[in-house]
GROMACS .gro file of C-alpha atoms in nm:
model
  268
    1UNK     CA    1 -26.784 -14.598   5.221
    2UNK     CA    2 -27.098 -14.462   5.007
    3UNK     CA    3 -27.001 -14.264   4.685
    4UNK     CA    4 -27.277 -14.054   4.639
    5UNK     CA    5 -27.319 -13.732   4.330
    6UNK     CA    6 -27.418 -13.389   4.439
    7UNK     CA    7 -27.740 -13.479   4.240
    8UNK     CA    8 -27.756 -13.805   4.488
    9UNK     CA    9 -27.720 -13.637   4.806
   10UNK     CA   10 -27.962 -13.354   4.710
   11UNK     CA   11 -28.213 -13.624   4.698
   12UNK     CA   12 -28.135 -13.783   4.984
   13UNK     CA   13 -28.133 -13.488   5.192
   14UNK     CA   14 -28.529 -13.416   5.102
   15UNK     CA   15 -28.654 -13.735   5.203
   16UNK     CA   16 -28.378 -13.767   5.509
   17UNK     CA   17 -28.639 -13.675   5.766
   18UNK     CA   18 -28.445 -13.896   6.046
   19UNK     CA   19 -28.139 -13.710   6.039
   20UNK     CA   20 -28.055 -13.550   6.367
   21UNK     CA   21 -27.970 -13.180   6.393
   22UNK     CA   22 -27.581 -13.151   6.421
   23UNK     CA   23 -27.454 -12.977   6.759
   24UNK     CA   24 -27.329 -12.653   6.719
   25UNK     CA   25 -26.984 -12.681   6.553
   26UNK     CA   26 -26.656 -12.467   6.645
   27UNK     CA   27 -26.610 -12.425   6.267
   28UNK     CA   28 -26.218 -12.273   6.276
   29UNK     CA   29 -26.113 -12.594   6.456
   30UNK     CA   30 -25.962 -12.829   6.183
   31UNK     CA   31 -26.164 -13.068   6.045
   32UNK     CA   32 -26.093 -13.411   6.247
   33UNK     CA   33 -25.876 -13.601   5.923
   34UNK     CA   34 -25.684 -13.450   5.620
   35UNK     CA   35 -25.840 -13.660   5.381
   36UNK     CA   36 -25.953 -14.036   5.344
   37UNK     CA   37 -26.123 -14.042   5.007
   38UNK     CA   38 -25.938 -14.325   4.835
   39UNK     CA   39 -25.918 -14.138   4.526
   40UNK     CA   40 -25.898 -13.703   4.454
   41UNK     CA   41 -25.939 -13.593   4.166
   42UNK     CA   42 -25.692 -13.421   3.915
   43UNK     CA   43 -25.753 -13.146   3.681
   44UNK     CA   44 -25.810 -13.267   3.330
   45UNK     CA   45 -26.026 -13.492   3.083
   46UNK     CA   46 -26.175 -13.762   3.218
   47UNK     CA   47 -26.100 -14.074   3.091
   48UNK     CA   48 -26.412 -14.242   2.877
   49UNK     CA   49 -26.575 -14.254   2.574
   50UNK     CA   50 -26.934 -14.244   2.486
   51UNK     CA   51 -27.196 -14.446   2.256
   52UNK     CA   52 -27.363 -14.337   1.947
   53UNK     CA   53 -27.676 -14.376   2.177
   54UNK     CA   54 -27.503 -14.144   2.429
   55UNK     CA   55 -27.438 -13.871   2.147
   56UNK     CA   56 -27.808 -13.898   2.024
   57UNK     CA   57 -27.906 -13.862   2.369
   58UNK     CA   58 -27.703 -13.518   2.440
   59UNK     CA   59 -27.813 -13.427   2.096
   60UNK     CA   60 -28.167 -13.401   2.227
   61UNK     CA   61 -28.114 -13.230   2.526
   62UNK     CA   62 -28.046 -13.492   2.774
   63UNK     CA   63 -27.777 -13.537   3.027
   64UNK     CA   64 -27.609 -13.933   3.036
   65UNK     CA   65 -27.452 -14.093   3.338
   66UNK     CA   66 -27.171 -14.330   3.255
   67UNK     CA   67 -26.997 -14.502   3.489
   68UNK     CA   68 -26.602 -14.500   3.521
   69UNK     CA   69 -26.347 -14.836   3.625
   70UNK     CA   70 -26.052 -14.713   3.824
   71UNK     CA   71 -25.705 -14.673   3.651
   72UNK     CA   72 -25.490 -14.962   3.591
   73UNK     CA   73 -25.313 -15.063   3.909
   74UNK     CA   74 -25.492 -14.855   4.124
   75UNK     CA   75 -25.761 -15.095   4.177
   76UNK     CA   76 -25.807 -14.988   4.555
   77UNK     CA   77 -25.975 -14.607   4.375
   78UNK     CA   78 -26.273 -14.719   4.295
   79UNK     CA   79 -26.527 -14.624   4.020
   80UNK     CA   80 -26.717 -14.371   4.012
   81UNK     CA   81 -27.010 -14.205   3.762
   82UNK     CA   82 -26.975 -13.922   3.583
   83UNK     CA   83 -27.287 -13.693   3.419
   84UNK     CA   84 -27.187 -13.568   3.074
   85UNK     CA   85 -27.440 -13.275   2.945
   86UNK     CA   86 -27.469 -13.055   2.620
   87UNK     CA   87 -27.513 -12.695   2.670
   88UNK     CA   88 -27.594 -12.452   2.375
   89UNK     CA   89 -27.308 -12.210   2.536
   90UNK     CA   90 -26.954 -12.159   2.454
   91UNK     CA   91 -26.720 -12.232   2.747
   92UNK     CA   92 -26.674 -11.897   2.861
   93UNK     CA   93 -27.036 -11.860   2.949
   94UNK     CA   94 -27.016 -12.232   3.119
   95UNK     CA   95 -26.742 -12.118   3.326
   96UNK     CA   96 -26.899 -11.799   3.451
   97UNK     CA   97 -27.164 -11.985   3.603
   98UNK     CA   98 -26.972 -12.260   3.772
   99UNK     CA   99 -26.716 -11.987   3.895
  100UNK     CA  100 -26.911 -11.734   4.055
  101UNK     CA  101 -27.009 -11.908   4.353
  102UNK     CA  102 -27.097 -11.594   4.543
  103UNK     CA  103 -27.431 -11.652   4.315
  104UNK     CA  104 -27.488 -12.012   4.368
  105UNK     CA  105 -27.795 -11.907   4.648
  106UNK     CA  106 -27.970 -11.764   4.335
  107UNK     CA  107 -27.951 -12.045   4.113
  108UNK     CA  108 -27.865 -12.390   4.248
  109UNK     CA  109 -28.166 -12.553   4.411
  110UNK     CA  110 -28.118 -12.626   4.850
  111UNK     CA  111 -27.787 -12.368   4.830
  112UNK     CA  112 -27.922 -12.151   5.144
  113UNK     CA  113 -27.538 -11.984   5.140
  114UNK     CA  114 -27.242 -11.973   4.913
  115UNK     CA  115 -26.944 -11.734   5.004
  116UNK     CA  116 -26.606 -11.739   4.912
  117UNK     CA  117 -26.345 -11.660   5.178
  118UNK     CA  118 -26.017 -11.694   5.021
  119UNK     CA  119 -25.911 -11.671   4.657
  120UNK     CA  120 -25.552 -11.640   4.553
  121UNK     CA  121 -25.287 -11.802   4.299
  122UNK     CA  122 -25.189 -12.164   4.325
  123UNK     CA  123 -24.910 -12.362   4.136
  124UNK     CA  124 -24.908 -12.380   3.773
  125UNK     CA  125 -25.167 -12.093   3.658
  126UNK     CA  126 -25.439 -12.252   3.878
  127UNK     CA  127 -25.625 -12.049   4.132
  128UNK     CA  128 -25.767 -12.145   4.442
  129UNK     CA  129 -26.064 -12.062   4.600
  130UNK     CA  130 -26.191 -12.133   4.936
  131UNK     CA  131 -26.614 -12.145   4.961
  132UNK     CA  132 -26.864 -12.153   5.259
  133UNK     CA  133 -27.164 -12.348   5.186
  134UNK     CA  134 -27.497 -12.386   5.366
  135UNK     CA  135 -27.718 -12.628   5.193
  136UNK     CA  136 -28.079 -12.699   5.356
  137UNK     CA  137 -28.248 -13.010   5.385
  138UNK     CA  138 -28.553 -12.947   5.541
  139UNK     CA  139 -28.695 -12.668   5.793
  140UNK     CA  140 -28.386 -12.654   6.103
  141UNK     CA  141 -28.189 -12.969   5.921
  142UNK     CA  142 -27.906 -12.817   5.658
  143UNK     CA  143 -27.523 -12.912   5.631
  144UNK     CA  144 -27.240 -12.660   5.672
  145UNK     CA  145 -26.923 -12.733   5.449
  146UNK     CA  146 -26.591 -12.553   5.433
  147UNK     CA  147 -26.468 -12.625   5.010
  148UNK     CA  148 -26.093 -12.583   4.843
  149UNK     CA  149 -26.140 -12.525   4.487
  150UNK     CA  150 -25.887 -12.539   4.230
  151UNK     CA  151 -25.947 -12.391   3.927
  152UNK     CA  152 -25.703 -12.453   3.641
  153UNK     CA  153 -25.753 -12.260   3.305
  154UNK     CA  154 -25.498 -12.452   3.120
  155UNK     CA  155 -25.692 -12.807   3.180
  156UNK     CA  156 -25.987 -12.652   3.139
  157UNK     CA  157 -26.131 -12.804   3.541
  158UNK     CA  158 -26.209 -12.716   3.816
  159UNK     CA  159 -26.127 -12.993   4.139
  160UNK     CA  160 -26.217 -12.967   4.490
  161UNK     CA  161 -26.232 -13.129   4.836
  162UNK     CA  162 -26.282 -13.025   5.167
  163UNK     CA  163 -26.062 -12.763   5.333
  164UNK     CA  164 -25.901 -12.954   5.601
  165UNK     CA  165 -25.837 -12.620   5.839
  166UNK     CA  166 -26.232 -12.570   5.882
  167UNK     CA  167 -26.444 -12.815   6.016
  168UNK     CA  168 -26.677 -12.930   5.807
  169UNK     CA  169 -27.001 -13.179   5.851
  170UNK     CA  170 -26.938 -13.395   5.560
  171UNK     CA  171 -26.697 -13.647   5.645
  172UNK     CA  172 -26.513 -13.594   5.326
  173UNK     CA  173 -26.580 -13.447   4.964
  174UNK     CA  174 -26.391 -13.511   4.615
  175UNK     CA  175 -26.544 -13.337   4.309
  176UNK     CA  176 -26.443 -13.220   3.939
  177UNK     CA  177 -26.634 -13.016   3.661
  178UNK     CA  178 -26.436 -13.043   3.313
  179UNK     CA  179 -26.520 -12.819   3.094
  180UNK     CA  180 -26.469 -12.829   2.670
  181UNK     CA  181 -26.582 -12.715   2.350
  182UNK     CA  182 -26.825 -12.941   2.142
  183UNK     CA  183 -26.662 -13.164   1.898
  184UNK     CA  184 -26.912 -13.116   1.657
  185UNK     CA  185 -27.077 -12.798   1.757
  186UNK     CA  186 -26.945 -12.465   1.705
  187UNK     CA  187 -27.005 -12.229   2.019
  188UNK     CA  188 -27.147 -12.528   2.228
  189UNK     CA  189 -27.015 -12.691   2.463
  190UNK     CA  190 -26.982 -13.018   2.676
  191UNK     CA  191 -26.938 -13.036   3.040
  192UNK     CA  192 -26.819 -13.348   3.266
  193UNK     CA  193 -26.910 -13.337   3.686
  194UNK     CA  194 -26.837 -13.573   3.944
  195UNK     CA  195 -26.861 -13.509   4.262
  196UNK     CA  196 -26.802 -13.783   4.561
  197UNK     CA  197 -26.952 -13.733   4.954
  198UNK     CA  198 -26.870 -13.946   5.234
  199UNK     CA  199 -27.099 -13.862   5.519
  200UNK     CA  200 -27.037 -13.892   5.851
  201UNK     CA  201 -27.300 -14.144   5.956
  202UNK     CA  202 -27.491 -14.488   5.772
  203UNK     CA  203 -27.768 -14.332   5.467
  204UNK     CA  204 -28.081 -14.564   5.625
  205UNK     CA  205 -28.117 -14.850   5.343
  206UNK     CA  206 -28.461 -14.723   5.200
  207UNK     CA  207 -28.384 -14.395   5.148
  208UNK     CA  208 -28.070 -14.582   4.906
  209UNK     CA  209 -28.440 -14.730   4.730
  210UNK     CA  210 -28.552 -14.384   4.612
  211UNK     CA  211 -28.178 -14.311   4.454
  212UNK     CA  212 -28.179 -14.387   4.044
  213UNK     CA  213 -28.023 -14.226   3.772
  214UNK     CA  214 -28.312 -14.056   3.648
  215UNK     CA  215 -28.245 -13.834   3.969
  216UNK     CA  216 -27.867 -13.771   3.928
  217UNK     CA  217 -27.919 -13.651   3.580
  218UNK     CA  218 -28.055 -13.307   3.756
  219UNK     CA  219 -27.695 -13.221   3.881
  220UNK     CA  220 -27.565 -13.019   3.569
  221UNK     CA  221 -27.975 -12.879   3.458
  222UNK     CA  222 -27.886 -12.571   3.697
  223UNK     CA  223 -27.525 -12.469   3.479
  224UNK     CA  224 -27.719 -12.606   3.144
  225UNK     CA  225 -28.014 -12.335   3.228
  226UNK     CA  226 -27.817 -12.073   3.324
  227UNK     CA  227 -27.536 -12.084   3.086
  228UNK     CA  228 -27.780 -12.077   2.762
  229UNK     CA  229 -27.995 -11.787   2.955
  230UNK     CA  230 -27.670 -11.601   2.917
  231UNK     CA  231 -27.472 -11.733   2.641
  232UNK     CA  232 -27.239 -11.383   2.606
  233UNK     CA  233 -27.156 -11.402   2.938
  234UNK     CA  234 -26.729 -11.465   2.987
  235UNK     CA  235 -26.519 -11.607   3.281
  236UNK     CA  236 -26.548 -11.365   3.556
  237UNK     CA  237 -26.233 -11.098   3.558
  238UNK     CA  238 -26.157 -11.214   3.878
  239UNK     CA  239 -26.058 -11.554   3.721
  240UNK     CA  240 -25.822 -11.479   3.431
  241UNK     CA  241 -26.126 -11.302   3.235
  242UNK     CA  242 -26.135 -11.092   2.991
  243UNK     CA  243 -25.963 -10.791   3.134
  244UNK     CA  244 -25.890 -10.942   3.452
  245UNK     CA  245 -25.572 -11.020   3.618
  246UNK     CA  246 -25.404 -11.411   3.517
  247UNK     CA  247 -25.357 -11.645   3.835
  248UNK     CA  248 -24.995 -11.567   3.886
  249UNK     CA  249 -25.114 -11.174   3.932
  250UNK     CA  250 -25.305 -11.259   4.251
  251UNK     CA  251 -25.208 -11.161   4.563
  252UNK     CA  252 -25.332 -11.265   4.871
  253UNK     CA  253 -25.130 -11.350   5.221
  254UNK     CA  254 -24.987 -11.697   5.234
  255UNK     CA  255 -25.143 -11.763   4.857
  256UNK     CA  256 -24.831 -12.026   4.858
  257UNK     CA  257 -24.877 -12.218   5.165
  258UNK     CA  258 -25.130 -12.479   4.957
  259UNK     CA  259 -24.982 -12.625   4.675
  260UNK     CA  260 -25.258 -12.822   4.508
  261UNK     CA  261 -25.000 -13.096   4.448
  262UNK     CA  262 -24.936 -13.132   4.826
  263UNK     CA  263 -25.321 -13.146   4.860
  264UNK     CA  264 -25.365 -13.433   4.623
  265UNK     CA  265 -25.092 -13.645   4.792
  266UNK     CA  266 -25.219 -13.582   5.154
  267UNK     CA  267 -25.370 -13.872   5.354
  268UNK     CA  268 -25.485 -13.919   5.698
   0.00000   0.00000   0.00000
């Protein structure tokens, strides 16, 4: 299995000119596992420290990849790498650009659609959202994928993999954004993103030549841009916001049927 960033598979799916076109897809069928990632992730702070170099390098603007061992005794996880980035926002603003995904066509670069279908409460304050998204590759070659998001307020994350009852053309997805306030920086703030693909079919070994670090570093520019174009901006009312109603206020049909808990602990 390839572990690959949103920022890596953006770049791979410019120069992917061999891919072939996917068959048209009965997208309400379930998707054809329930998970094989070896590791999901869990709302929260992730687990690492940086450098002096690494501060003086977020200081100025840039983002830093650091790479991550898995947790003692769960060898079998993996690594993975992590992009920390600065942004000259308080969280609130952060957060109103990662959660309004309805917008994402407007702002994040090969998003062709972004639509939520489903939001209501989960376990524990957290809310869950369920997202459409089309991204392109190049003319007639794009990738359809059917997301469950879980946003929890309290941990200050949001978490998400595929949803399992759509079917989807990645072959799985695990992904985090981890939000905080700067520890040095009054009304800044520092944001954490992973996000892990598994696609369905071998990535040809040059296109792997043209993937460096200097490339994944472009997956948190888009919320960094955005977030200090608006720095007044707050967390949507629709999440919890600022005159909005909390998690456990949301109603939707079946809105307990998937615990977040049960997600984490499902495997193939």
């Amino acid at each position: 299995m390839i572990r690959f960033t949103y920022g890596h598979f953006l770049l791979i799916a410019t120069i992917l000119v061999s891919v072939s076109v996917s068959a048209k897809k009965e997208r309400n069928q379930p998707h054809k596992h329930q998970g094989i990632m070896p590791h999901y992730y869990e709302p929260g702070p992730f687990d690492l420290s940086l450098k002096d170099s690494d501060e003086s390098d977020l200081k100025s603007g840039k983002s830093v990849m650091k790479q991550t061992m898995p947790k003692k005794g769960d060898e079998d996880a993996g690594g993975g790498v992590i992009c920390v980035q600065d942004i000259e926002a308080p969280k609130q603003a952060v957060w109103n650009q990662i959660l309004r995904m309805d917008d994402y066509t407007k702002k994040v670069p090969k998003v062709l659609e972004c639509k939520n279908y489903d939001v209501h409460a989960g376990e524990g304050g957290c809310i869950i959202m369920k997202t459409r998204q089309k991204l392109g590759v190049l003319p007639g070659y794009s990738y359809e994928n059917y997301y469950e998001h879980t946003y929890a307020p309290e941990k200050d994350s949001l978490v998400w993999r595929l949803d399992y009852n759509k079917n989807s053309d990645f072959d799985d997805v695990a992904g985090h954004w981890h939000v905080e306030e700067h520890p040095s920086r009054p009304g800044c703030s520092r944001v954490f993103y992973a996000c892990d693909i598994k696609l369905r079919s071998a990535v040809p070994g040059p296109v792997l030549n043209f993937i460096s670090k200097s490339a994944l570093k472009q997956a948190t520019a888009w919320v960094k841009k955005e977030s200090e174009k608006a720095p007044t901006n707050t967390i949507p009312a629709e999440y919890g916001g600022a005159g909005g109603a909390p998690a456990k206020e949301l109603e939707t049909a079946g809105a307990g049927r998937f615990s977040f808990a049960n997600k984490l602990n499902r495997r193939q």
